[in-house]
Coordinates of C-alpha atoms in Angstrom, one line a residue:
M248 CA -18.9 -12.1 -46.0
N249 CA -16.6 -14.8 -46.1
K250 CA -17.5 -18.7 -45.6
F251 CA -16.1 -18.8 -42.8
N252 CA -17.7 -15.7 -41.1
Y253 CA -21.1 -17.0 -42.3
I254 CA -20.4 -20.0 -40.6
L255 CA -19.2 -18.7 -37.5
F256 CA -22.3 -16.1 -37.7
S257 CA -25.1 -18.8 -37.8
I258 CA -23.5 -20.6 -35.0
A259 CA -23.9 -17.9 -32.9
F260 CA -27.5 -17.7 -34.1
F261 CA -28.1 -21.6 -33.4
V262 CA -27.2 -21.0 -30.0
A263 CA -29.0 -18.0 -28.6
C264 CA -31.8 -18.6 -30.2
K265 CA -32.6 -22.5 -30.4
S266 CA -34.8 -23.9 -27.5
P267 CA -35.0 -26.8 -25.8
S268 CA -35.2 -30.3 -27.3
T269 CA -35.1 -33.7 -26.1
N270 CA -33.2 -34.7 -29.6
T271 CA -30.0 -32.0 -28.9
E272 CA -27.1 -34.4 -29.5
Q273 CA -29.2 -35.3 -32.9
K274 CA -29.6 -31.1 -33.8
S275 CA -26.0 -30.9 -32.1
D276 CA -24.5 -33.3 -35.1
Q277 CA -26.5 -31.4 -37.7
T278 CA -25.3 -27.9 -36.4
F279 CA -21.7 -28.5 -36.6
A280 CA -21.7 -30.8 -38.9
D281 CA -19.9 -27.2 -40.8
T282 CA -17.8 -27.1 -38.3
V283 CA -16.6 -30.0 -37.2
V284 CA -12.9 -30.3 -37.4
V285 CA -10.7 -34.3 -38.1
L286 CA -7.0 -34.1 -37.3
N287 CA -5.1 -37.1 -39.3
D288 CA -2.1 -38.9 -36.7
T289 CA 0.4 -36.9 -37.8
Q290 CA -1.6 -33.4 -37.9
Y291 CA -2.9 -34.8 -34.3
R292 CA 1.2 -35.4 -33.4
N293 CA 1.9 -31.6 -35.0
A294 CA -1.0 -30.0 -33.4
G295 CA 0.1 -30.8 -29.7
I296 CA -4.0 -30.4 -28.5
Q297 CA -3.8 -32.0 -24.7
I298 CA -7.7 -33.1 -24.2
V299 CA -9.0 -31.3 -21.1
K300 CA -12.2 -31.6 -19.1
P301 CA -14.7 -28.8 -17.5
V302 CA -14.6 -28.9 -13.8
Q303 CA -16.2 -27.0 -10.7
K304 CA -14.1 -24.6 -9.4
L305 CA -14.2 -21.3 -6.4
M306 CA -14.0 -18.4 -8.8
H307 CA -13.7 -15.0 -7.4
K308 CA -14.4 -11.8 -8.3
T309 CA -11.6 -9.5 -8.1
V310 CA -11.8 -5.4 -8.7
T311 CA -8.9 -4.1 -9.4
I312 CA -8.4 -0.3 -8.0
N313 CA -5.6 2.0 -7.2
G314 CA -3.8 3.8 -4.0
V315 CA -0.7 4.8 -2.5
V316 CA 0.7 4.6 1.1
D317 CA -0.6 6.2 3.4
V318 CA 0.4 6.3 6.9
P319 CA -1.9 7.6 10.6
P320 CA -0.5 11.1 11.9
Q321 CA 1.4 10.0 14.8
S322 CA 3.2 7.8 12.3
M323 CA 4.7 10.7 10.4
V324 CA 7.3 13.0 12.6
S325 CA 8.3 16.6 11.0
V326 CA 11.3 17.3 13.2
S327 CA 12.5 20.5 13.3
M328 CA 14.5 22.7 15.5
P329 CA 12.4 24.5 18.0
L330 CA 15.9 27.0 18.3
G331 CA 17.2 27.6 14.7
G332 CA 20.5 27.0 13.4
Y333 CA 23.5 25.8 11.3
L334 CA 23.4 21.9 10.3
K335 CA 26.7 20.9 11.0
S336 CA 26.4 17.4 9.3
T337 CA 24.0 14.4 9.5
H338 CA 24.2 10.9 7.9
L339 CA 20.8 10.7 6.2
L340 CA 19.3 9.6 3.4
P341 CA 15.8 8.8 2.6
G342 CA 15.4 6.1 2.8
T343 CA 17.5 4.9 6.1
S344 CA 16.7 3.5 9.4
V345 CA 16.9 5.2 12.9
H346 CA 16.6 4.6 16.3
K347 CA 15.4 6.7 18.6
G348 CA 17.1 8.6 20.4
E349 CA 20.1 7.9 18.0
V350 CA 22.3 11.3 17.7
I351 CA 21.1 11.7 13.7
A352 CA 21.9 15.2 13.1
L353 CA 24.4 17.8 14.5
M354 CA 23.6 21.5 15.2
E355 CA 25.3 24.8 15.9
D356 CA 24.8 28.4 16.6
Q357 CA 26.3 30.9 18.6
S358 CA 22.3 31.5 20.6
Y359 CA 23.4 27.5 22.0
V360 CA 26.2 29.6 24.2
Q361 CA 24.8 31.7 24.9
L362 CA 21.4 29.6 26.3
Q363 CA 24.0 27.3 28.3
Q364 CA 25.7 30.7 29.7
D365 CA 22.0 32.0 31.0
Y366 CA 21.4 29.1 32.8
L367 CA 25.0 28.4 34.2
V368 CA 25.2 33.0 35.6
A369 CA 21.3 31.6 37.0
K370 CA 22.4 28.4 38.3
A371 CA 25.4 30.6 40.5
K372 CA 22.7 33.2 41.1
L373 CA 19.6 31.9 42.9
A374 CA 22.8 29.4 43.8
Y375 CA 23.9 32.7 45.8
L376 CA 20.0 34.1 46.3
E377 CA 19.6 30.5 48.0
T378 CA 22.3 31.5 50.6
D379 CA 21.2 35.0 51.5
L380 CA 16.9 33.7 51.6
Q381 CA 18.6 31.0 53.9
R382 CA 20.0 34.0 56.2
Q383 CA 17.4 36.4 56.0
K384 CA 15.0 33.6 57.3
E385 CA 17.2 33.8 60.4
L386 CA 18.1 37.4 61.4
S387 CA 13.4 37.6 60.4
E388 CA 13.4 35.1 63.8
Q389 CA 15.9 37.0 65.5
D390 CA 13.9 40.1 64.8
A391 CA 17.7 42.0 63.6
T392 CA 15.6 42.6 60.3
S393 CA 13.3 43.7 58.7
K394 CA 10.4 41.0 57.2
K395 CA 9.7 43.3 54.0
A396 CA 14.1 41.6 53.5
Y397 CA 12.7 38.7 53.6
Q398 CA 10.2 38.7 52.4
Q399 CA 12.7 40.7 48.8
T400 CA 15.1 38.2 49.4
S401 CA 12.1 35.5 49.3
S402 CA 10.5 37.2 45.8
E403 CA 14.2 37.4 44.1
Y404 CA 14.3 33.5 45.2
N405 CA 11.4 32.6 43.0
V406 CA 11.8 34.6 40.3
Q407 CA 15.1 33.6 39.4
L408 CA 14.4 29.9 40.3
A409 CA 11.9 30.7 37.6
T410 CA 14.4 32.0 35.2
L411 CA 16.3 29.1 35.9
K412 CA 13.3 26.2 35.3
A413 CA 12.5 27.9 32.1
I414 CA 16.3 28.0 30.6
A415 CA 16.5 24.4 31.8
E416 CA 13.7 24.1 30.1
K417 CA 15.2 25.2 26.6
L418 CA 18.0 23.4 27.1
K419 CA 16.3 20.4 26.9
M420 CA 14.9 22.1 23.7
I421 CA 18.0 21.0 21.8
N422 CA 19.1 17.9 23.5
I423 CA 21.5 19.6 26.0
N424 CA 20.9 17.9 30.3
P425 CA 21.4 21.4 32.5
E426 CA 22.0 19.0 35.2
Q427 CA 25.3 17.6 33.6
L428 CA 26.0 21.4 32.2
S429 CA 28.6 23.2 33.2
T430 CA 31.6 25.8 32.7
Q431 CA 33.6 23.0 31.1
N432 CA 30.7 20.9 28.9
I433 CA 29.4 24.4 26.9
S434 CA 29.5 23.9 23.0
K435 CA 28.5 25.5 20.7
T436 CA 27.5 22.5 19.0
V437 CA 24.0 20.2 19.9
P438 CA 22.5 16.7 19.2
I439 CA 19.5 16.3 16.7
L440 CA 17.7 12.6 18.0
S441 CA 15.6 10.7 16.7
P442 CA 12.4 10.7 17.9
I443 CA 11.4 6.9 17.2
N444 CA 11.8 3.8 15.7
G445 CA 11.6 4.3 12.1
Y446 CA 13.2 5.5 8.5
V447 CA 13.6 9.0 6.7
T448 CA 11.4 9.1 4.0
K449 CA 12.6 12.8 3.6
V450 CA 15.7 15.1 4.2
N451 CA 15.0 18.9 3.4
I452 CA 18.1 20.5 4.0
N453 CA 22.0 20.3 3.4
I454 CA 24.9 20.9 5.7
G455 CA 25.6 24.7 6.0
R456 CA 22.3 25.7 5.8
Y457 CA 20.7 28.1 8.4
V458 CA 17.1 26.8 10.1
N459 CA 14.5 28.7 10.9
P460 CA 12.5 27.1 14.1
S461 CA 9.3 26.3 11.7
D462 CA 11.9 24.6 8.7
V463 CA 11.0 20.7 8.8
I464 CA 14.7 19.5 8.3
F465 CA 13.5 15.3 8.1
E466 CA 10.6 13.5 8.4
L467 CA 10.5 9.9 9.7
V468 CA 7.5 7.2 9.4
N469 CA 6.8 4.8 11.3
P470 CA 7.0 1.9 9.2
N471 CA 4.9 -0.2 11.2
D472 CA 2.2 1.5 10.5
I473 CA 1.9 2.3 7.5
H474 CA -1.8 1.1 5.3
A475 CA -3.1 0.9 2.1
A476 CA -4.9 3.5 1.6
M477 CA -7.2 2.1 -2.0
T478 CA -9.8 4.5 -3.9
V479 CA -12.9 2.7 -4.4
F480 CA -16.0 4.2 -7.0
E481 CA -18.9 4.3 -5.3
H482 CA -20.6 1.8 -7.9
D483 CA -17.9 -0.5 -6.0
I484 CA -17.5 0.5 -2.3
D485 CA -20.4 -2.0 -1.1
M486 CA -18.6 -4.7 -2.9
F487 CA -16.2 -4.2 -0.1
Q488 CA -15.6 -4.8 3.9
K489 CA -13.3 -5.2 6.4
G490 CA -11.7 -8.5 6.5
I491 CA -10.9 -8.6 2.8
S492 CA -7.9 -9.6 2.3
G493 CA -6.7 -9.3 -1.2
K494 CA -2.5 -8.1 -3.0
V495 CA -1.0 -4.5 -3.5
F496 CA 2.1 -4.1 -5.9
L497 CA 3.9 -0.6 -6.1
T498 CA 2.5 0.5 -10.1
S499 CA 5.5 1.0 -11.3
D500 CA 7.3 -2.3 -10.7
T501 CA 4.4 -5.3 -10.9
S502 CA 7.4 -7.7 -10.3
K503 CA 6.7 -7.9 -6.5
K504 CA 3.2 -7.7 -4.0
Y505 CA 2.5 -7.7 -0.7
D506 CA -0.5 -9.4 0.9
V507 CA -3.4 -6.9 2.8
E508 CA -6.3 -7.2 4.8
V509 CA -9.0 -4.7 4.9
I510 CA -9.3 -2.8 8.2
L511 CA -11.9 0.4 7.5
V512 CA -14.3 0.9 4.3
T513 CA -15.1 4.8 4.6
K514 CA -19.2 5.6 3.7
N515 CA -17.8 9.0 2.9
I516 CA -18.3 9.8 -0.4
N517 CA -15.8 13.1 -1.8
D518 CA -16.8 15.0 -4.9
N519 CA -15.4 12.4 -7.6
R520 CA -17.5 9.9 -6.4
T521 CA -14.7 7.0 -5.0
G522 CA -14.7 6.2 -1.3
L523 CA -11.8 5.6 1.0
L524 CA -10.2 1.6 2.0
H525 CA -7.0 1.0 4.4
C526 CA -5.8 -1.1 3.8
H527 CA -3.0 -3.0 6.8
F528 CA -0.5 -4.6 5.6
E529 CA 0.2 -8.3 6.6
Q530 CA 3.7 -7.6 7.3
S531 CA 6.4 -4.9 7.5
N532 CA 8.2 -3.2 5.2
H533 CA 10.4 -0.1 4.6
Q534 CA 10.7 -0.5 0.7
L535 CA 7.5 1.3 1.1
L536 CA 7.3 5.2 1.2
P537 CA 4.5 6.8 1.9
G538 CA 3.6 9.2 -1.6
M539 CA 4.3 5.6 -3.3
F540 CA 1.3 5.2 -5.9
L541 CA -0.7 1.1 -5.6
T542 CA -1.8 -1.5 -7.4
G543 CA -4.2 -3.8 -5.8
V544 CA -6.7 -6.3 -6.7
F545 CA -9.3 -7.5 -4.4
N546 CA -11.6 -10.4 -4.0
V547 CA -15.6 -8.9 -3.1
T548 CA -17.2 -11.9 -4.1
S549 CA -16.4 -15.8 -4.6
H550 CA -19.4 -19.1 -6.3
N551 CA -18.9 -21.9 -7.9
A552 CA -18.1 -22.6 -11.6
I553 CA -17.5 -24.6 -13.8
V554 CA -13.7 -23.1 -15.0
V555 CA -11.6 -24.8 -18.3
P556 CA -8.0 -23.6 -18.3
E557 CA -8.0 -20.6 -20.4
S558 CA -5.4 -22.1 -23.3
A559 CA -9.0 -23.9 -24.2
V560 CA -10.5 -20.8 -25.3
V561 CA -10.3 -19.6 -28.5
R562 CA -11.2 -16.2 -29.1
Y563 CA -12.1 -15.0 -32.9
N564 CA -13.3 -12.1 -34.1
G565 CA -15.0 -10.8 -30.8
M566 CA -16.4 -14.4 -30.0
E567 CA -15.2 -16.3 -27.6
Y568 CA -15.5 -20.3 -29.0
V569 CA -14.4 -24.1 -27.4
F570 CA -13.3 -27.5 -30.0
V571 CA -15.7 -30.5 -27.7
Q572 CA -14.5 -33.5 -28.9
Q573 CA -16.7 -36.0 -31.0
Q574 CA -14.4 -38.5 -31.2
K575 CA -10.4 -39.7 -30.4
Q576 CA -9.2 -36.4 -33.3
T577 CA -12.5 -35.5 -33.9
Y578 CA -13.4 -31.6 -32.4
V579 CA -17.0 -29.7 -33.2
L580 CA -16.2 -26.0 -33.0
V581 CA -18.8 -24.4 -29.8
P582 CA -19.4 -20.8 -29.6
V583 CA -19.4 -19.5 -25.5
K584 CA -20.2 -17.7 -22.9
T585 CA -17.6 -17.2 -20.5
G586 CA -17.3 -15.7 -17.2
I587 CA -14.4 -14.4 -14.5
S588 CA -11.1 -15.6 -15.3
E589 CA -8.8 -16.2 -12.3
N590 CA -5.2 -18.1 -11.8
G591 CA -5.3 -19.3 -15.5
Y592 CA -8.3 -20.9 -15.7
V593 CA -12.4 -18.9 -17.2
E594 CA -15.4 -20.0 -16.3
L595 CA -17.9 -21.1 -19.0
M596 CA -21.4 -19.6 -18.0
P597 CA -24.2 -22.4 -18.8
N598 CA -25.0 -23.8 -22.6
N599 CA -29.0 -24.9 -22.5
N600 CA -27.7 -27.1 -25.1
I601 CA -24.5 -28.7 -23.7
N602 CA -24.1 -30.5 -20.3
W603 CA -19.9 -28.9 -19.5
L604 CA -19.3 -31.6 -17.6
N605 CA -19.9 -34.3 -19.6
V606 CA -18.0 -33.6 -22.2
Q607 CA -13.7 -33.2 -23.4
L608 CA -12.3 -30.2 -24.3
A609 CA -9.2 -29.3 -26.7
G610 CA -6.2 -27.3 -24.9
G611 CA -2.9 -26.5 -25.6
N612 CA -2.7 -25.8 -29.1
A613 CA -6.5 -25.1 -28.9
Y614 CA -6.1 -22.4 -32.0
A615 CA -4.2 -24.7 -34.3
L616 CA -7.2 -26.1 -34.4
M617 CA -9.5 -22.7 -35.3
G618 CA -6.9 -21.6 -37.9
K619 CA -7.4 -25.7 -39.7
L620 CA -11.2 -25.2 -39.5
K621 CA -9.9 -21.7 -41.6
N622 CA -8.3 -23.3 -44.4
K623 CA -11.8 -25.5 -44.5
M624 CA -13.1 -22.7 -44.4
E625 CA -11.9 -21.1 -47.4
D626 CA -11.1 -24.2 -49.7

């Protein structure tokens, strides 16, 4: 062990073991007599040392967790074609914005033509039966025909009416308005309409491909309802509660952060010993798609602490130190224990020998003093 490391070890041992004393200042001077750095005017100017004073500040304990962009079931829509068919055209790509009622694709199939034909034939037959039913009713009232004939016509009319209504509902399923259908506008092409305002998350088929009734053609999402589903380990979950704020960002892109608020903490722990936080985004973000991986930082607790800029803390051989200014251009190396770090500040844990609020520390380029001290000890 060289002389420099030996002295650092001696300092740490002394601070850990020393009992309170009324002669603190005298003992501190004796303890750190060999760890004093004195700079001349030239060295002081070149070192760029700045003097900082510890202050009291509200510090927050943060927890970093991972999760995904998620949506509730009612906000994600799978679009399909109930009667099947061939995809004729679409302009959609993942991320495309859509509006409710907008035509998002055109489908084509001969079954659509057959369905329209069936409707018009059924409609014409119903019109005939309606006229015949009225005639049979008048004849029945005049006893000019049997009631059985009237009842048979009435039954045929009701069956045909049910058939027509059933076909009409099938037409509505493929976005054809039966009230506007005529022999003049029968078409083999039908539109697919967007059922919501939102954007596209998936396009599952290509133009010309046949779509079965069970196939999902597009997946849409309402961006106003997306949320962050964050995974929390069992030992941390009690620190979270509704209303806690945090910031999340895409794990693949840390440049943009999104403000979130915890709206629900699940208390069910799964087999991986984790639970879920459901967090609401403060603003709608169309760039976020369900399934994207997130990293989040949450402030879970807070307390008043004595802090200094992180530049005032020097780390060497796994230990942390500050340089206390004794007088101008004279500094003493003091080992410290640090707590929470936040926004460029680090907490100094209490020290029985030093009142942090009554001292000034070297900041800015404190590592220059450590280098000077190391050179001094190794000479």
